[in-house]
Coordinates of C-alpha atoms in Angstrom, one line a residue:
M209 CA 0.0 0.2 0.1
W210 CA 1.1 3.6 -1.0
K211 CA 1.4 5.4 2.2
I212 CA 2.2 9.0 2.8
T213 CA 3.9 9.8 6.1
R214 CA 6.2 12.7 7.8
R215 CA 8.4 9.2 8.9
S216 CA 8.7 8.5 5.1
I217 CA 9.4 11.8 4.2
L218 CA 11.9 12.3 6.2
I219 CA 13.6 8.9 6.0
L220 CA 13.4 8.3 2.4
P221 CA 12.3 10.9 1.8
V222 CA 8.8 10.2 1.0
G223 CA 10.2 7.0 -0.5
A224 CA 7.0 4.5 0.4
L225 CA 4.6 7.6 -1.2
L226 CA 4.6 5.2 -4.3
S227 CA 6.2 2.5 -6.1
A228 CA 9.6 3.1 -7.0
Q229 CA 8.9 1.7 -10.7
N230 CA 6.8 4.1 -11.8
R231 CA 8.8 7.4 -12.5
A232 CA 6.5 10.1 -13.1
E233 CA 6.4 11.3 -17.3
V234 CA 5.2 14.7 -17.6
P235 CA 6.9 16.4 -20.3
L236 CA 5.4 20.0 -21.3
P237 CA 3.7 20.8 -24.5
P238 CA 5.9 21.8 -27.3
D239 CA 3.6 25.0 -27.8
S240 CA 5.9 27.9 -27.0
D241 CA 2.9 29.9 -26.0
F242 CA 2.4 27.5 -22.8
P243 CA 2.4 29.9 -20.1
G244 CA 5.2 29.0 -17.5
P245 CA 4.5 27.5 -13.8
L246 CA 4.1 29.9 -10.7
P247 CA 6.9 29.4 -8.6
F248 CA 6.6 29.7 -4.6
T249 CA 8.6 27.9 -2.0
I250 CA 7.0 25.6 1.0
A251 CA 8.2 24.1 4.7
L252 CA 7.3 21.4 6.8
R253 CA 5.6 22.5 9.2
P254 CA 6.0 20.7 12.9
P255 CA 4.7 17.6 13.3
G256 CA 0.7 17.2 14.5
S257 CA -1.4 15.0 16.3
D258 CA -1.8 12.8 13.0
P259 CA 1.1 11.1 11.8
E260 CA 0.0 10.2 8.3
M261 CA -1.0 13.8 7.2
L262 CA 2.3 16.3 5.7
A263 CA 1.6 19.6 5.9
L264 CA 3.2 22.2 4.5
M265 CA 3.5 26.1 4.6
A266 CA 3.5 27.5 1.3
S267 CA 4.7 31.0 0.7
F268 CA 4.7 33.6 -2.2
G269 CA 6.3 37.2 -2.4
E270 CA 8.1 38.7 0.3
G271 CA 6.5 42.0 2.4
E272 CA 3.8 43.3 1.7
D273 CA 3.4 41.4 -1.5
Q274 CA 3.9 38.0 0.3
T275 CA 1.2 35.1 0.4
K276 CA 1.1 32.3 2.9
F277 CA -1.4 29.2 2.8
I278 CA -0.9 25.4 3.9
I279 CA -1.1 22.7 2.0
E280 CA -2.6 19.2 3.9
I281 CA -2.5 15.7 2.0
Q282 CA -3.5 13.1 4.2
G283 CA -2.6 9.4 3.8
P284 CA -4.1 6.3 4.3
R285 CA -5.4 5.4 7.5
E286 CA -5.8 2.2 9.2
K287 CA -9.2 1.6 11.1
D288 CA -10.9 -1.1 12.6
G289 CA -8.3 -3.3 10.8
A290 CA -8.9 -2.1 8.0
S291 CA -7.7 1.6 5.4
E292 CA -9.6 4.4 6.3
G293 CA -9.0 7.0 3.2
S294 CA -6.6 4.4 1.6
A295 CA -5.2 5.7 -2.2
E296 CA -7.2 4.3 -4.8
T297 CA -4.4 3.4 -7.5
G298 CA -4.2 2.4 -11.2
G299 CA -0.8 1.9 -12.1
P300 CA 1.8 5.2 -11.6
I301 CA -0.8 6.9 -10.4
S302 CA -2.2 7.4 -6.5
F303 CA -5.3 9.3 -5.6
L304 CA -5.4 11.0 -2.0
R305 CA -7.0 13.6 -0.5
G306 CA -6.1 17.3 1.4
E307 CA -7.4 20.4 2.0
F308 CA -6.2 23.9 1.3
R309 CA -5.6 26.3 5.5
H310 CA -6.1 29.8 5.3
V311 CA -3.3 31.6 6.7
N312 CA -4.1 35.3 8.4
G313 CA -1.8 38.1 7.1
S314 CA -2.0 37.4 3.4
R315 CA -1.5 39.9 1.1
P316 CA -2.4 37.9 -2.3
A317 CA -3.1 40.3 -4.9
R318 CA 0.0 40.0 -6.7
F319 CA 0.0 36.3 -6.5
F320 CA -3.9 35.6 -8.0
E321 CA -2.3 38.2 -10.6
Q322 CA 0.7 35.7 -11.5
L323 CA -1.4 32.4 -10.8
A324 CA -3.6 34.0 -13.8
K325 CA -1.3 34.2 -16.1
A326 CA 0.2 31.2 -15.3
L327 CA -3.0 29.3 -15.9
A328 CA -4.2 31.2 -18.6
A329 CA -7.4 32.7 -16.7
N330 CA -9.0 34.8 -19.2
A331 CA -11.6 36.4 -17.1
P332 CA -10.4 35.8 -13.5
S333 CA -12.2 36.6 -10.7
S334 CA -12.2 36.1 -6.5
S335 CA -14.9 34.5 -5.1
D336 CA -17.0 36.0 -2.5
A337 CA -16.5 33.2 0.1
K338 CA -13.9 33.4 2.3
L339 CA -13.3 29.6 3.9
E340 CA -10.8 28.7 6.3
T341 CA -10.3 25.4 4.8
L342 CA -10.7 24.1 0.8
P343 CA -10.6 20.2 0.4
F344 CA -9.1 19.0 -2.7
G345 CA -8.3 15.6 -4.5
I346 CA -4.5 15.0 -5.9
A347 CA -3.2 13.0 -7.8
F348 CA 0.5 11.4 -8.0
L349 CA 1.7 11.4 -11.3
G350 CA 4.6 8.7 -10.4
A351 CA 7.2 8.5 -8.0
A352 CA 10.1 11.3 -6.9
T353 CA 11.3 11.8 -10.5
T354 CA 13.9 14.6 -11.9
R355 CA 12.9 17.6 -13.8
L356 CA 13.6 17.8 -16.9
P357 CA 15.7 20.6 -19.4
D358 CA 12.0 21.7 -20.5
G359 CA 10.5 22.1 -17.6
G360 CA 8.5 18.7 -17.7
F361 CA 9.8 15.8 -14.9
G362 CA 10.4 12.0 -15.6
G363 CA 13.3 10.1 -16.6
R364 CA 15.4 8.3 -12.9
P365 CA 14.8 9.3 -9.6
G366 CA 14.8 12.3 -8.0
D367 CA 13.5 14.9 -5.7
W368 CA 10.6 16.3 -7.5
Y369 CA 6.8 15.2 -7.2
A370 CA 4.9 15.7 -10.1
T371 CA 0.5 15.9 -9.1
K372 CA -2.3 17.1 -10.3
L373 CA -4.7 18.6 -8.0
F374 CA -8.9 18.5 -8.8
L375 CA -11.0 21.8 -7.3
G376 CA -14.5 22.5 -6.5
E377 CA -17.8 20.6 -7.8
E378 CA -16.1 21.3 -10.9
S379 CA -13.5 19.3 -10.1
A380 CA -11.0 21.9 -11.7
E381 CA -7.8 20.6 -12.4
V382 CA -4.2 22.4 -11.7
Y383 CA -0.8 20.7 -11.7
F384 CA 0.7 21.1 -8.2
N385 CA 4.7 20.3 -8.5
F386 CA 6.9 20.1 -5.4
N387 CA 10.6 19.1 -4.3
L388 CA 10.6 18.7 -0.3
V389 CA 15.0 18.6 -0.7
S390 CA 15.3 21.9 -2.1
G391 CA 11.0 23.8 -0.7
E392 CA 10.5 24.3 -4.4
A393 CA 7.0 23.8 -5.4
E394 CA 4.9 26.0 -8.5
F395 CA 1.2 25.4 -9.9
S396 CA 1.4 24.7 -13.4
M397 CA -1.6 24.7 -15.9
K398 CA -3.5 21.9 -16.9
D399 CA -6.2 23.4 -19.4
S400 CA -6.6 26.7 -19.8
D401 CA -10.5 26.0 -19.5
Y402 CA -9.8 25.3 -16.2
G403 CA -8.0 28.8 -15.3
N404 CA -10.7 30.9 -14.2
T405 CA -12.4 28.5 -11.8
V406 CA -9.3 27.3 -10.1
L407 CA -8.3 30.8 -9.3
S408 CA -11.6 31.6 -8.4
E409 CA -11.8 28.5 -5.9
L410 CA -8.2 29.2 -4.4
S411 CA -9.8 32.8 -3.8
K412 CA -11.8 31.2 -1.2
V413 CA -9.0 29.9 1.7
I414 CA -6.1 32.6 -0.2
W415 CA -7.6 36.0 1.1

């Protein structure tokens, strides 16, 4: 069973999350007009009461433009002799659940300005809803791998995880790629049709 725990992150790192035989292969489209990703930084948060939870503090910008939010990914939990919240697996892909958490004091205007460009959102708008948490589905697209020269991922073992998030009732998709060793992370466009919805969903919890 694939599991994501703080212990596996610190020891492997995160090597127990996915099968090492299935490396992510996520090349970028050849279109030169494909927008670049929105980079930000991540840091592991102190362990909480749930050892199966991966919690990351995400940060973008500095000073008056700084935006922070928390990303939590829930690994499978054992309950009554059975697996609760188990990852659904199919080939190299593993499906888990998680949520974003609001962080007070953020000033996300520039964050969303840059995110709109990265997602090719043609009519970006913020949601009126202001939430403390926002749930998502997440698909890990293979085991930890390397970054390719064109910005994609794959080829051999490395420290990057390529994942895809599913947000809101419409399951709007966006790539979330991260490196727990370097502290790098990014949001990248899956399809421009999702851009407006992804931005609106994230604005519910990043405010």
